[in-house]
Structures are given as structure tokens and as C-alpha cells.
């Protein structure tokens, strides 16, 4: 009987279309959180998320809604991350639901990333409740957007809720539609336990806390459980729901969404997508769709102060406890000393990790330019994976370098198709096809090297289309590529941390741009510093940093004490982010200079 009252759903939305605000309104209207204790955007629990306004970690909240039919329903609202870096997590959290609310901004319309998530939801046979949000905006065009949802996504939008999360219009109607349009879960209570893990976080007191959807069976404290893909076994300590604070329950049954703790210390045992079953009465097969997470972007992280190496290791270990996608291993650089090569899902993930290390662990870091993993075939038939450009084998030993490719889908208004194609072409893309979605929108699909997509492609795409284009991509194998390693020499010394990989056709141009950029970011010192770029022993670009003549700081008026303090502080911070490489002081910016392609 309880099962019939449950509604499990997610909110699917493009970044900024109002997902968090809608979630807040739902929490308010169901009185899950009183207005007074309502902290804006409660679902995004990490500080960093709140500050950046992006959703990274998933969360599930239980709410109670008394509908117009007089019945009280149990809602489980499952949060999904909105960024392209985290699409696997999105697919797992959708798999925990029977329905999804699709939020579309009434002034922006449907965007590519939204579309990708809607397709994930449709693949899982979820019932979709379309909501057109921000109808209070003067630029809102709800009827145009309604038509667009029908034309572009192919959903019936005749009943789409017109809402303003800002003013509260439409929120109740949305809750009624959830009750009536999203089916209750089914699932056999007497079958062997099958529960899908869609999130896991580490808690200092309870160990790993799993968020899961029970698909079949029942689980309660004291049960011996097994994680079907990792094989790890544990005894359940506690089960419960978040409402939004954790509330213990005696059991969780088929249809429920809640949490489970079992004194689990290693988050690697509890990867998102794995199936929980009973150790002594296991399910025959795990739930479908489990995928190992593979980082796509790698970069070196080095403490500016070499003595902090162990602190950095401890910080990374702690971060990994609630970020199973983060990988790292020790690495040494002649230029930077001891550090770690870290693997990330994408640039946003990398930024987030870096920022958390700096803020939560007080680390001062030098980050080297990110690289993808190249698959290199040597002349002796061996295959090696290279994710650190400085470790690219000697040219004479290489038979072929394969680089990862993606299928990139860019949704853009007609007017900007030319600009998008131009950009893709410059990024070594191969045009595949173009699909007209309606009278004014096109999906442009390109085959592109991953390395060209992950760095500044997204920014370039946004600026080239006045922000109108949106991007989604998926890995699509590797292709042989004519790539070369370019080394940078400062004052005659090769700086391994500045080496990078480029396509041969672009090598000269990239090398020239980079030596000039380095000249700008590396401060003058009291001797002239030649900067050279080389392929093997051949110098392909060079410039000089002139020696300085005057002490620049001596010219600053120090009359205003406030200003002076600020200046000193700035200098101190600037200094910390500097690394002596041989005889030259190199600032953090230099290591990222190789990213800037023009
Ligand atoms: P991510 O967490 O980054 O995925 O964004 P989100 O989709 O959760 O969007 P969020 O709720 O943070 O809203 C984005 C911006 O739109 C915020 O500045 C909100 O205040 C604003 N906003 C949300 N709903 C409405 C609305 O109905 N009307 C207006 N005018 N603004 C809204």
C-alpha cells in the first residue's frame, strides 16, 4: 500500500534554468523545510557548489505532499548534476526514478545538454513532466518554448506547467502533475535484494553513506550485504531517508529511495552504478548499466613548497573519499619535484578539486596543463598509455600515436552555424552531419579529438555564438594522429612540466604563441632568459625575456597604508605561486600558458 503513494523523480534542466530554485520551492510548499530554516538552495550541500551555483554531488530528499485528492504522497526528489563532466552520474540517478521534471527556461528554450539528459530519461522510460520556468521574465516566450519542446524533443507539451520558481506560480500544479502523471514504483518485496547505488559520500563518523534506490526486496540493519560489481561485503548499520536531515528507518523496501551505512571505509568499493544485494541470498544478476568511471583529463599537481608533499597526499586521499572519480598517483618532475598525476572527468572537475585543495586543505599548488591519454604503439609492438606529455617515448621508438576522439553535438541557432563550423574545423574536427531541429535551430555533429574539446573549446563556442550554442559530447574511440611532443627550454634547460603534445600541422604556430605567452607571464630577472620551443633537438620557436634594469616596486607610492598592505599581501600570494625552475622563477600562469591556443 505504501508503494502506491511513492513518487520518485529527478529534475532535468540546463544549468541556470532554475532547477535549484524549483527544488527550493518544492521543499517550502511541502513544508519539508520551514521558511525560516530554509537556506537558499539546500540541495546543493557543498559550499563550493553553492558559490559556483553548480550542482556536483547528488542528493535525495524525502518529502510529504498532501494532494488535492486528500491523500498524502511520499516524494523522493533525486538531484542530478547539470554539467557535461558528470553525465554518468545523471544517468544513474535517473535510473533510480520513474519520472523526471524537465525544466526549460522560458526565455532560453531547449539547450543541447538538456536534450542529452532528456534522452537519457526517455531511454529509461521515465515519465516526463515539462515545466516552463521563469515566465515572470519580460523576455519569456512560453508559447514558443512549448512548441519547441514538442518539435525538438518530441514530447507532448500541451499540459506543460507554466511556472515561475521566483514568484511561486505553477509550483502546486507541478506537484499535482507529479502525483497524477508519474507512476508509483513497482518491484517485488519478496525477491532477493537489488538496490542501485546512485551516489556515495564519505562521512567522518558513519563511513561511506550510500544513496540508493531499492528495486527489489527489503534491506534492514544487521543484514549482510554484497556489492555485486566490487564484490565487497559489509554488515548494514543503518538505513534511512533524508528529509532533508537523516531519519533512521527500520527497513527500506522495493520502491524506496534512501541511504545505507555499513562502516564502509573505502569509497572505491561503493562506486555509483553498483548493485547492493544480500550476501547469503544474492540476486542472480546485478542491475544493468554499471560503468567504471574513467578520468579523461590528467594534470600534475605539485605543492609550491616541496615539504608539503605528504600533506598534499593526505588531502588527495581525503578528497577521494567523497569523490570516487578522482584518481591520483605519485609523479616526479625535474622542474617541480614531487607531486601527483591526477585524473579528472573534465576541466570543471579539475577546477573543483583544485579549489577544494586550496580552500579546504590550505594547499598552495602548481598545476600543470591538462592532457588527455594517448595510446602509443612502439616499434617493438608494445602499447603504452601516456597522459603526461613529458613521458612521451622517443620519436624513433614510436610506430603510431592514437588519440581519443569524441562525437560532439552542438546545438545552435541557424545564424551561428558558420561560426561553429569554423571553430570545429580549426580544432581538427571532421564534419559528420547536421540536423535541423526546427525552423531556427540546428544540431551540428562533429568527430573531434578530445584534447581539442576539453580545453578552451567550450569558451570559444560560447563567445563565437553570443552564448547561444550548447555542447554535449561522448567518447568515440581513438584515431591515429600525427602528433609531436614539443619541449620548452628556459635558459637552455628543458622544463619537463611545460612539455605539450600538438598536431604536427599546428606545432610551429602553437610553439610560437606559447613562447610569446611565456615571455609575458614569466617576470624579468636580472639576466636575459632565452625561451625556446623544440621538437627533439630542433628549435622551432624562440624569444628572450630581457633582464630588468629598475626595481619596479621601488616606484610604488606607499603612502596609503591600506593599499600598501594589499600590495604586500598580493605580492606574498604571488610569490607563493612561483616555482624556481633551475635559475628561473616561473609563476603558475606559465604552466597553463600552453592551454591558450591564441
Ligand atoms: P545549476 O545549479 O547551476 O544547475 O543551476 P539551476 O538550474 O539550479 O538554476 P538556479 O535555480 O540556480 O537558477 C539560476 C538563476 O535563475 C538564479 O539566479 C535564479 O534566481 C534565477 N531563477 C530561477 N527561477 C527563476 C524564475 O522563475 N524567474 C526568474 N526571473 N529567475 C529565476
Coordinates of C-alpha atoms and ligand atoms in Angstrom, one line a residue:
X1 CA 0.0 0.0 0.0
X2 CA 2.8 2.4 0.8
X3 CA 4.4 1.7 -2.6
X4 CA 1.4 3.2 -4.4
X5 CA 2.0 6.5 -2.6
X6 CA 5.6 6.8 -3.6
X7 CA 6.8 9.1 -6.5
X8 CA 10.5 9.0 -7.4
X9 CA 11.6 11.8 -9.7
X10 CA 14.5 14.0 -10.7
X11 CA 14.7 17.4 -12.1
X12 CA 16.4 17.7 -15.5
X13 CA 17.4 21.2 -16.5
X14 CA 20.2 23.1 -18.3
X15 CA 22.5 25.0 -16.0
X16 CA 20.8 28.2 -14.8
X17 CA 17.3 27.3 -16.0
X18 CA 16.2 27.2 -12.4
X19 CA 16.5 23.6 -11.1
X20 CA 17.7 24.6 -7.6
X21 CA 15.2 27.3 -7.2
X22 CA 12.4 24.9 -8.2
X23 CA 13.7 22.4 -5.7
X24 CA 13.7 25.0 -3.0
X25 CA 10.1 26.0 -3.8
X26 CA 9.1 22.3 -3.6
X27 CA 10.7 21.9 -0.2
X28 CA 8.9 25.0 1.0
X29 CA 5.5 24.1 -0.3
X30 CA 5.7 20.6 1.2
X31 CA 6.9 22.1 4.4
X32 CA 9.9 19.9 4.4
X33 CA 11.8 22.9 5.5
X34 CA 10.3 25.9 7.1
X35 CA 10.9 29.2 5.5
X36 CA 12.9 30.3 8.5
X37 CA 15.4 27.4 8.4
X38 CA 15.3 27.4 4.6
X39 CA 18.8 28.0 3.5
X40 CA 18.8 29.0 -0.1
X41 CA 19.4 26.0 -2.3
X42 CA 19.6 23.4 0.3
X43 CA 20.1 20.6 -2.1
X44 CA 23.5 21.8 -3.2
X45 CA 25.3 20.9 0.0
X46 CA 28.9 21.7 -0.7
X47 CA 29.9 25.3 -0.1
X48 CA 31.7 25.3 -3.4
X49 CA 28.6 24.2 -5.2
X50 CA 26.6 27.0 -3.7
X51 CA 29.2 29.6 -4.6
X52 CA 29.6 28.5 -8.1
X53 CA 25.9 27.7 -8.4
X54 CA 26.5 24.3 -9.9
X55 CA 25.3 21.0 -8.8
X56 CA 28.0 18.4 -8.4
X57 CA 27.0 15.8 -5.8
X58 CA 23.7 14.1 -5.9
X59 CA 21.3 14.1 -3.1
X60 CA 17.9 12.6 -2.5
X61 CA 15.3 14.1 -0.3
X62 CA 12.0 12.6 1.0
X63 CA 9.0 15.0 1.1
X64 CA 5.4 14.6 2.0
X65 CA 2.8 16.2 -0.1
X66 CA -0.9 16.2 0.6
X67 CA -2.5 16.4 -2.8
X68 CA -5.9 17.9 -3.8
X69 CA -7.3 14.4 -3.6
X70 CA -6.7 14.5 0.1
X71 CA -4.1 11.7 0.1
X72 CA -0.5 12.2 1.3
X73 CA 2.2 11.2 -1.1
X74 CA 5.8 10.3 -0.4
X75 CA 8.0 12.1 -2.9
X76 CA 11.7 11.3 -3.4
X77 CA 13.4 14.1 -5.2
X78 CA 16.7 13.0 -6.6
X79 CA 19.1 15.7 -7.6
X80 CA 21.3 15.4 -10.7
X81 CA 24.4 17.3 -11.6
X82 CA 24.0 19.6 -14.5
X83 CA 27.4 19.7 -16.1
X84 CA 28.6 17.7 -19.1
X85 CA 31.5 16.3 -16.9
X86 CA 29.1 14.4 -14.8
X87 CA 26.7 12.8 -17.3
X88 CA 27.2 9.2 -16.0
X89 CA 26.0 10.3 -12.5
X90 CA 23.0 11.8 -14.2
X91 CA 22.2 8.6 -15.9
X92 CA 22.4 6.6 -12.6
X93 CA 20.2 9.0 -10.7
X94 CA 17.6 8.9 -13.5
X95 CA 17.7 5.1 -13.3
X96 CA 16.5 5.5 -9.7
X97 CA 13.3 7.3 -10.8
X98 CA 10.0 6.7 -12.5
X99 CA 9.7 10.3 -13.7
X100 CA 11.5 13.5 -14.3
X101 CA 10.6 17.1 -14.3
X102 CA 12.0 18.8 -17.3
X103 CA 12.7 22.5 -16.6
X104 CA 13.1 24.8 -19.5
X105 CA 13.8 28.5 -19.2
X106 CA 11.0 30.4 -20.9
X107 CA 13.5 32.9 -22.3
X108 CA 16.2 30.5 -23.4
X109 CA 14.5 27.4 -24.7
X110 CA 15.8 23.9 -25.0
X111 CA 19.6 23.5 -25.0
X112 CA 21.8 20.6 -26.1
X113 CA 22.8 19.4 -22.6
X114 CA 19.2 19.4 -21.5
X115 CA 18.4 17.4 -24.6
X116 CA 21.1 14.8 -23.8
X117 CA 19.6 14.4 -20.3
X118 CA 16.0 14.2 -21.6
X119 CA 17.1 11.4 -23.9
X120 CA 18.7 9.6 -21.0
X121 CA 15.4 9.9 -19.2
X122 CA 13.4 8.7 -22.2
X123 CA 15.8 5.7 -22.6
X124 CA 14.9 4.7 -19.1
X125 CA 11.2 5.0 -19.9
X126 CA 10.7 7.8 -17.4
X127 CA 7.5 9.9 -17.5
X128 CA 8.4 13.5 -18.2
X129 CA 6.6 16.4 -16.7
X130 CA 7.6 19.5 -18.7
X131 CA 7.8 22.8 -16.8
X132 CA 8.4 26.1 -18.5
X133 CA 10.1 28.3 -15.8
X134 CA 10.8 32.0 -15.5
X135 CA 7.6 33.1 -17.1
X136 CA 7.9 36.2 -15.0
X137 CA 10.7 37.4 -17.1
X138 CA 9.9 40.1 -19.7
X139 CA 11.8 38.2 -22.3
X140 CA 9.8 35.0 -21.6
X141 CA 8.2 33.3 -24.6
X142 CA 6.3 30.4 -23.0
X143 CA 4.3 29.5 -26.1
X144 CA 7.4 29.5 -28.3
X145 CA 9.2 27.3 -25.8
X146 CA 6.1 25.0 -25.5
X147 CA 6.2 24.5 -29.3
X148 CA 9.9 23.9 -29.2
X149 CA 9.6 21.2 -26.6
X150 CA 7.2 19.4 -28.9
X151 CA 9.3 20.0 -32.1
X152 CA 12.7 19.4 -30.7
X153 CA 12.2 16.8 -28.0
X154 CA 9.0 15.3 -29.4
X155 CA 7.2 15.5 -26.1
X156 CA 3.5 16.4 -25.7
X157 CA 3.8 19.8 -24.1
X158 CA 0.1 20.8 -24.2
X159 CA -0.1 20.4 -20.4
X160 CA 3.4 21.8 -19.7
X161 CA 3.3 23.7 -16.4
X162 CA 3.9 27.4 -16.8
X163 CA 5.9 28.3 -13.7
X164 CA 8.0 30.9 -12.0
X165 CA 10.1 29.5 -9.3
X166 CA 10.8 33.1 -8.3
X167 CA 7.2 34.0 -7.6
X168 CA 5.9 30.5 -6.8
X169 CA 3.4 30.4 -9.7
X170 CA 2.8 26.9 -11.1
X171 CA 4.6 25.0 -8.3
X172 CA 1.5 23.4 -6.9
X173 CA 0.3 22.5 -10.3
X174 CA 3.6 20.8 -10.9
X175 CA 3.2 18.8 -7.7
X176 CA -0.2 17.7 -8.8
X177 CA 1.2 16.6 -12.1
X178 CA 3.9 14.6 -10.3
X179 CA 1.2 12.8 -8.4
X180 CA -1.0 12.0 -11.4
X181 CA 1.4 11.6 -14.3
X182 CA 4.4 9.9 -12.7
X183 CA 3.7 6.2 -11.9
X184 CA 4.3 4.7 -8.5
X185 CA 7.2 2.3 -8.3
X186 CA 6.6 -1.4 -8.5
X187 CA 9.1 -4.1 -7.6
X188 CA 8.7 -7.4 -5.8
X189 CA 9.2 -7.1 -2.0
X190 CA 9.8 -10.8 -1.6
X191 CA 12.5 -11.1 -4.4
X192 CA 16.2 -11.1 -3.5
X193 CA 17.5 -7.6 -2.7
X194 CA 18.6 -5.4 -5.6
X195 CA 19.4 -1.8 -4.9
X196 CA 21.0 0.7 -7.2
X197 CA 23.7 3.0 -5.8
X198 CA 23.4 6.4 -7.4
X199 CA 25.6 8.4 -5.1
X200 CA 28.1 7.8 -2.2
X201 CA 29.6 10.3 0.1
X202 CA 32.1 9.9 2.9
X203 CA 31.2 10.9 6.4
X204 CA 33.8 11.0 9.1
X205 CA 31.5 9.3 11.7
X206 CA 29.5 6.9 9.6
X207 CA 31.9 6.0 6.9
X208 CA 30.6 5.8 3.4
X209 CA 26.9 6.8 3.1
X210 CA 25.3 5.2 0.1
X211 CA 22.3 6.8 -1.6
X212 CA 20.3 4.1 -3.3
X213 CA 17.1 3.0 -4.9
X214 CA 15.7 -0.3 -3.7
X215 CA 14.5 -2.0 -6.9
X216 CA 13.5 -5.4 -5.4
X217 CA 13.4 -6.9 -1.9
X218 CA 13.9 -5.3 1.5
X219 CA 17.1 -4.3 3.4
X220 CA 17.5 -3.6 7.1
X221 CA 20.2 -3.1 9.7
X222 CA 22.1 -6.2 10.6
X223 CA 21.8 -7.6 7.0
X224 CA 25.0 -8.9 5.4
X225 CA 25.2 -7.1 2.0
X226 CA 27.4 -7.6 -1.0
X227 CA 28.2 -5.0 -3.7
X228 CA 27.8 -7.1 -6.8
X229 CA 30.5 -5.4 -9.1
X230 CA 33.2 -4.8 -6.5
X231 CA 32.5 -8.0 -4.5
X232 CA 32.9 -6.2 -1.2
X233 CA 30.7 -7.4 1.7
X234 CA 29.5 -5.5 4.8
X235 CA 27.0 -5.6 7.6
X236 CA 24.3 -2.9 7.4
X237 CA 24.5 -0.4 10.3
X238 CA 21.7 1.9 9.5
X239 CA 19.1 2.7 6.8
X240 CA 17.0 5.8 6.4
X241 CA 15.9 8.7 4.4
X242 CA 17.0 12.3 4.1
X243 CA 14.1 14.7 4.9
X244 CA 16.4 16.7 4.5
X245 CA 18.1 15.6 7.7
X246 CA 18.8 11.9 8.0
X247 CA 15.9 10.0 9.6
X248 CA 16.5 6.4 10.6
X249 CA 14.1 3.7 9.3
X250 CA 13.6 0.1 10.3
X251 CA 14.0 -1.0 6.7
X252 CA 14.0 0.2 3.1
X253 CA 11.8 -1.8 0.6
X254 CA 11.3 -2.0 -3.2
X255 CA 10.4 1.4 -4.4
X256 CA 12.1 3.3 -1.6
X257 CA 15.0 5.8 -2.1
X258 CA 17.2 6.3 0.9
X259 CA 20.6 5.9 2.4
X260 CA 22.5 3.0 3.9
X261 CA 25.6 2.9 6.1
X262 CA 27.7 -0.2 6.9
X263 CA 31.0 1.2 8.3
X264 CA 32.4 1.3 4.8
X265 CA 35.8 3.0 4.8
X266 CA 36.7 2.8 1.1
X267 CA 34.6 4.7 -1.3
X268 CA 36.2 2.8 -4.2
X269 CA 34.2 -0.2 -3.0
X270 CA 31.0 1.7 -3.5
X271 CA 31.1 3.1 -7.0
X272 CA 28.0 4.8 -8.4
X273 CA 26.0 2.3 -10.5
X274 CA 26.8 -0.8 -8.5
X275 CA 24.1 -3.1 -7.2
X276 CA 23.6 -3.9 -3.5
X277 CA 22.3 -7.4 -2.7
X278 CA 22.3 -9.8 0.2
X279 CA 25.4 -11.9 0.7
X280 CA 23.5 -15.0 1.7
X281 CA 20.6 -14.7 -0.8
X282 CA 22.1 -12.8 -3.7
X283 CA 20.2 -11.6 -6.7
X284 CA 21.2 -13.5 -9.9
X285 CA 22.3 -10.6 -11.9
X286 CA 23.3 -7.0 -11.0
X287 CA 21.2 -4.2 -12.3
X288 CA 22.2 -3.1 -15.8
X289 CA 24.3 0.0 -16.7
X290 CA 27.2 -0.2 -14.3
X291 CA 30.2 1.5 -15.8
X292 CA 33.7 2.1 -14.4
X293 CA 34.5 5.8 -14.3
X294 CA 37.4 6.7 -16.4
X295 CA 39.1 10.1 -16.0
X296 CA 39.5 11.9 -19.3
X297 CA 41.9 14.7 -18.3
X298 CA 45.1 14.4 -16.4
X299 CA 47.3 17.0 -14.9
X300 CA 50.2 17.2 -12.5
X301 CA 49.6 18.8 -9.0
X302 CA 52.7 19.9 -7.2
X303 CA 52.9 21.7 -3.8
X304 CA 54.8 25.0 -4.3
X305 CA 56.6 24.1 -1.1
X306 CA 58.2 20.6 -1.6
X307 CA 57.9 20.0 2.2
X308 CA 54.1 19.8 1.7
X309 CA 54.2 16.7 -0.4
X310 CA 52.8 14.5 2.3
X311 CA 50.1 17.0 3.2
X312 CA 49.1 17.0 -0.4
X313 CA 48.9 13.2 -0.5
X314 CA 46.7 13.2 2.7
X315 CA 44.5 15.9 1.2
X316 CA 44.0 14.0 -2.0
X317 CA 43.2 10.8 -0.1
X318 CA 40.6 12.7 1.9
X319 CA 39.1 14.2 -1.2
X320 CA 38.9 10.9 -2.9
X321 CA 36.8 9.6 0.0
X322 CA 33.8 11.6 -1.4
X323 CA 34.9 11.8 -5.0
X324 CA 35.3 8.3 -6.4
X325 CA 36.0 9.7 -9.8
X326 CA 39.2 11.4 -8.7
X327 CA 42.4 9.4 -9.4
X328 CA 46.0 10.1 -8.5
X329 CA 49.4 8.6 -8.4
X330 CA 52.8 9.9 -7.4
X331 CA 54.8 11.6 -10.1
X332 CA 58.1 13.4 -10.2
X333 CA 59.1 16.3 -12.4
X334 CA 62.7 17.6 -12.7
X335 CA 61.3 21.1 -12.7
X336 CA 58.7 20.8 -10.0
X337 CA 59.9 18.0 -7.7
X338 CA 57.5 15.5 -6.1
X339 CA 53.8 15.7 -6.9
X340 CA 50.9 13.7 -8.2
X341 CA 49.4 13.0 -11.6
X342 CA 45.7 13.3 -11.1
X343 CA 42.9 12.1 -13.4
X344 CA 39.6 14.1 -13.7
X345 CA 36.3 13.7 -15.5
X346 CA 36.8 17.0 -17.2
X347 CA 38.0 20.6 -16.7
X348 CA 35.3 21.5 -14.3
X349 CA 36.0 18.5 -12.2
X350 CA 39.7 19.5 -12.2
X351 CA 38.9 23.1 -11.2
X352 CA 36.7 21.9 -8.4
X353 CA 39.3 19.5 -7.0
X354 CA 42.0 22.2 -7.2
X355 CA 39.8 24.7 -5.5
X356 CA 38.9 22.3 -2.7
X357 CA 42.5 21.5 -2.1
X358 CA 43.3 25.2 -1.8
X359 CA 40.4 26.1 0.3
X360 CA 39.6 23.2 2.5
X361 CA 43.2 22.0 2.9
X362 CA 45.1 25.2 2.5
X363 CA 47.4 23.9 -0.2
X364 CA 49.4 26.1 -2.5
X365 CA 49.6 24.3 -5.7
X366 CA 51.2 24.4 -9.1
X367 CA 49.0 22.7 -11.7
X368 CA 50.4 21.7 -15.0
X369 CA 48.5 21.9 -18.2
X370 CA 45.9 19.1 -18.5
X371 CA 46.4 16.3 -21.1
X372 CA 44.4 13.5 -22.4
X373 CA 45.7 9.9 -22.5
X374 CA 47.4 9.0 -25.7
X375 CA 47.7 5.4 -26.7
X376 CA 51.1 4.8 -28.2
X377 CA 52.2 1.9 -30.2
X378 CA 56.0 1.3 -30.1
X379 CA 58.1 -0.1 -32.9
X380 CA 58.7 -3.2 -30.8
X381 CA 54.9 -3.8 -30.7
X382 CA 54.4 -2.7 -27.2
X383 CA 51.4 -0.4 -26.3
X384 CA 51.8 2.3 -23.7
X385 CA 49.3 4.9 -22.4
X386 CA 50.8 8.4 -22.0
X387 CA 48.9 11.0 -20.0
X388 CA 51.9 13.1 -19.2
X389 CA 53.4 14.8 -22.3
X390 CA 56.9 14.8 -20.9
X391 CA 56.8 11.0 -20.8
X392 CA 56.1 10.6 -24.5
X393 CA 58.6 8.0 -25.7
X394 CA 61.5 8.9 -28.0
X395 CA 60.2 9.6 -31.6
X396 CA 62.5 6.9 -33.0
X397 CA 60.7 4.2 -30.9
X398 CA 57.1 5.3 -31.8
X399 CA 55.2 3.5 -34.5
X400 CA 51.9 5.3 -34.1
X401 CA 50.2 7.6 -31.6
X402 CA 46.4 7.2 -31.2
X403 CA 44.4 10.0 -29.7
X404 CA 41.0 9.8 -28.1
X405 CA 38.1 11.2 -30.2
X406 CA 34.6 12.3 -29.3
X407 CA 31.3 12.7 -31.1
X408 CA 30.4 16.3 -30.3
X409 CA 26.9 17.5 -30.7
X410 CA 26.5 21.3 -30.8
X411 CA 23.1 22.8 -30.8
X412 CA 23.0 26.3 -32.2
X413 CA 20.6 28.8 -33.9
X414 CA 20.9 28.9 -37.7
X415 CA 22.7 32.2 -37.8
X416 CA 25.7 30.8 -36.0
X417 CA 26.2 27.5 -37.9
X418 CA 29.0 29.1 -39.9
X419 CA 30.9 30.2 -36.8
X420 CA 30.5 26.8 -35.1
X421 CA 31.8 25.0 -38.2
X422 CA 34.7 27.4 -38.5
X423 CA 35.7 26.7 -34.9
X424 CA 35.3 22.9 -35.2
X425 CA 37.4 23.0 -38.3
X426 CA 40.2 24.9 -36.5
X427 CA 40.0 22.3 -33.8
X428 CA 40.7 19.5 -36.2
X429 CA 37.1 18.4 -36.3
X430 CA 35.6 16.3 -39.1
X431 CA 32.1 17.2 -40.0
X432 CA 29.6 14.4 -39.7
X433 CA 26.1 15.7 -40.1
X434 CA 23.7 18.5 -39.4
X435 CA 20.1 18.0 -38.2
X436 CA 17.5 20.8 -38.4
X437 CA 15.6 20.6 -35.2
X438 CA 13.1 23.3 -36.2
X439 CA 13.0 26.5 -38.2
X440 CA 15.8 28.1 -36.3
X441 CA 17.9 25.5 -34.5
X442 CA 20.4 23.1 -35.8
X443 CA 22.3 20.2 -34.3
X444 CA 25.8 20.2 -35.7
X445 CA 27.7 16.9 -35.2
X446 CA 31.4 16.6 -35.5
X447 CA 34.1 14.0 -34.9
X448 CA 36.7 15.7 -32.9
X449 CA 39.9 15.0 -30.9
X450 CA 39.0 15.0 -27.1
X451 CA 42.1 17.1 -26.5
X452 CA 40.6 19.9 -28.6
X453 CA 37.3 19.8 -26.8
X454 CA 38.3 19.8 -23.2
X455 CA 40.4 22.9 -23.0
X456 CA 39.1 26.2 -24.3
X457 CA 36.6 24.8 -26.9
X458 CA 33.5 25.5 -24.7
X459 CA 34.5 29.1 -24.0
X460 CA 35.3 29.7 -27.7
X461 CA 32.0 28.2 -28.6
X462 CA 30.1 30.4 -26.2
X463 CA 31.9 33.6 -27.3
X464 CA 31.5 32.7 -31.0
X465 CA 27.8 32.3 -30.7
X466 CA 26.9 35.0 -28.2
X467 CA 26.3 32.3 -25.7
X468 CA 23.6 30.5 -27.8
X469 CA 25.4 27.3 -28.5
X470 CA 25.4 24.4 -26.2
X471 CA 27.6 21.3 -26.3
X472 CA 27.4 17.7 -25.4
X473 CA 30.0 15.0 -26.2
X474 CA 30.7 11.4 -25.8
X475 CA 33.9 9.4 -26.2
X476 CA 34.1 7.6 -29.5
X477 CA 37.3 5.5 -29.7
X478 CA 40.8 6.6 -30.8
X479 CA 42.3 7.5 -34.1
X480 CA 45.9 7.5 -35.3
X481 CA 47.2 11.1 -35.3
X482 CA 50.3 12.8 -36.5
X483 CA 51.3 14.2 -33.1
X484 CA 54.5 15.6 -31.8
X485 CA 55.9 16.4 -28.4
X486 CA 57.1 20.0 -28.0
X487 CA 59.6 20.8 -25.3
X488 CA 60.1 24.2 -23.7
X489 CA 63.6 25.3 -22.7
X490 CA 64.1 28.1 -20.3
X491 CA 67.7 29.5 -20.2
X492 CA 68.7 26.4 -22.1
X493 CA 67.2 23.9 -19.6
X494 CA 64.3 21.7 -20.7
X495 CA 61.3 22.2 -18.3
X496 CA 59.6 18.9 -18.3
X497 CA 56.4 20.3 -16.8
X498 CA 55.9 22.6 -19.8
X499 CA 56.1 20.0 -22.5
X500 CA 53.0 19.5 -24.5
X501 CA 51.6 17.5 -27.4
X502 CA 50.3 19.1 -30.6
X503 CA 49.4 18.0 -34.1
X504 CA 52.4 18.4 -36.4
X505 CA 50.5 20.9 -38.7
X506 CA 49.9 23.2 -35.8
X507 CA 53.2 22.6 -33.9
X508 CA 55.0 25.6 -35.3
X509 CA 52.2 28.1 -34.7
X510 CA 51.4 26.7 -31.2
X511 CA 55.1 26.9 -30.2
X512 CA 55.4 30.5 -31.4
X513 CA 52.2 31.5 -29.5
X514 CA 53.4 29.8 -26.3
X515 CA 56.9 31.2 -26.2
X516 CA 55.4 34.7 -26.5
X517 CA 52.9 34.0 -23.8
X518 CA 55.6 32.7 -21.5
X519 CA 57.6 35.8 -22.2
X520 CA 54.6 37.8 -20.9
X521 CA 54.0 35.7 -17.8
X522 CA 57.5 35.0 -16.6
X523 CA 58.8 38.0 -14.7
X524 CA 62.0 39.7 -15.8
X525 CA 65.0 38.7 -13.8
X526 CA 68.5 40.2 -13.6
X527 CA 69.7 38.3 -16.5
X528 CA 68.4 37.6 -20.0
X529 CA 66.4 34.4 -20.3
X530 CA 66.1 32.7 -23.7
X531 CA 62.8 30.8 -24.1
X532 CA 62.9 28.1 -26.8
X533 CA 60.5 25.5 -28.1
X534 CA 61.9 22.4 -29.6
X535 CA 60.8 19.2 -31.3
X536 CA 63.5 16.7 -30.3
X537 CA 66.8 18.7 -30.9
X538 CA 65.3 21.0 -33.4
X539 CA 64.4 24.5 -32.1
X540 CA 61.1 25.7 -33.8
X541 CA 60.5 28.9 -31.9
X542 CA 62.4 31.3 -29.6
X543 CA 62.3 34.6 -27.9
X544 CA 64.0 36.3 -25.0
X545 CA 63.0 37.8 -21.7
X546 CA 65.1 40.8 -21.3
X547 CA 66.9 41.5 -18.0
X548 CA 65.2 44.2 -15.9
X549 CA 67.0 47.4 -15.2
X550 CA 65.0 49.0 -12.5
X551 CA 63.4 47.8 -9.3
X552 CA 59.7 48.2 -10.2
X553 CA 58.4 48.1 -6.6
X554 CA 60.6 51.0 -5.6
X555 CA 58.3 53.2 -7.7
X556 CA 55.1 52.4 -5.9
X557 CA 53.9 55.1 -3.6
X558 CA 53.5 53.6 -0.2
X559 CA 51.6 56.5 1.3
X560 CA 48.2 54.7 1.7
X561 CA 48.7 52.0 4.4
X562 CA 45.7 50.1 3.2
X563 CA 46.9 50.0 -0.3
X564 CA 50.4 49.0 0.8
X565 CA 49.1 46.2 2.9
X566 CA 47.0 44.9 0.0
X567 CA 50.0 45.2 -2.3
X568 CA 52.2 43.3 0.1
X569 CA 49.6 40.6 0.5
X570 CA 49.2 40.3 -3.2
X571 CA 53.0 40.0 -3.6
X572 CA 53.2 37.4 -1.0
X573 CA 50.5 35.3 -2.6
X574 CA 52.0 35.9 -6.0
X575 CA 55.3 34.7 -4.6
X576 CA 54.0 31.5 -3.2
X577 CA 52.6 30.6 -6.6
X578 CA 56.1 30.9 -8.1
X579 CA 58.4 28.0 -8.5
X580 CA 62.2 28.2 -9.1
X581 CA 63.0 26.1 -12.1
X582 CA 66.7 25.9 -12.4
X583 CA 67.7 29.5 -12.4
X584 CA 64.4 30.9 -13.4
X585 CA 61.3 31.8 -11.2
X586 CA 58.3 30.5 -13.0
X587 CA 54.7 31.5 -12.0
X588 CA 51.7 29.2 -12.1
X589 CA 50.3 31.0 -15.1
X590 CA 53.2 29.8 -17.2
X591 CA 52.2 26.2 -16.7
X592 CA 48.8 26.9 -18.0
X593 CA 50.1 29.0 -20.9
X594 CA 50.3 26.0 -23.1
X595 CA 46.5 25.8 -23.0
X596 CA 45.9 29.2 -24.5
X597 CA 45.9 28.5 -28.2
X598 CA 45.8 32.1 -29.4
Ligands
LIG1 P1 22.6 24.9 -11.6 O1 22.6 24.6 -10.1 O2 23.8 25.6 -12.0 O3 22.3 23.7 -12.5 O4 21.5 25.9 -11.9 P2 20.0 25.8 -11.6 O5 19.4 25.2 -12.9 O6 19.8 25.1 -10.3 O7 19.5 27.3 -11.6 P3 19.1 28.1 -10.3 O8 17.9 27.6 -9.6 O9 20.4 28.3 -9.5 O10 18.7 29.4 -11.0 C1 19.5 30.1 -11.9 C2 19.2 31.6 -11.8 O11 17.8 31.9 -12.3 C3 19.2 32.2 -10.4 O12 19.7 33.4 -10.5 C4 17.7 32.2 -10.0 O13 17.5 33.2 -9.0 C5 17.1 32.5 -11.3 N1 15.7 32.0 -11.4 C6 15.3 30.7 -11.1 N2 13.9 30.6 -11.3 C7 13.5 31.8 -11.7 C8 12.2 32.3 -12.1 O14 11.2 31.7 -12.1 N3 12.2 33.6 -12.6 C9 13.3 34.4 -12.6 N4 13.2 35.7 -13.0 N5 14.5 34.0 -12.2 C10 14.6 32.7 -11.8

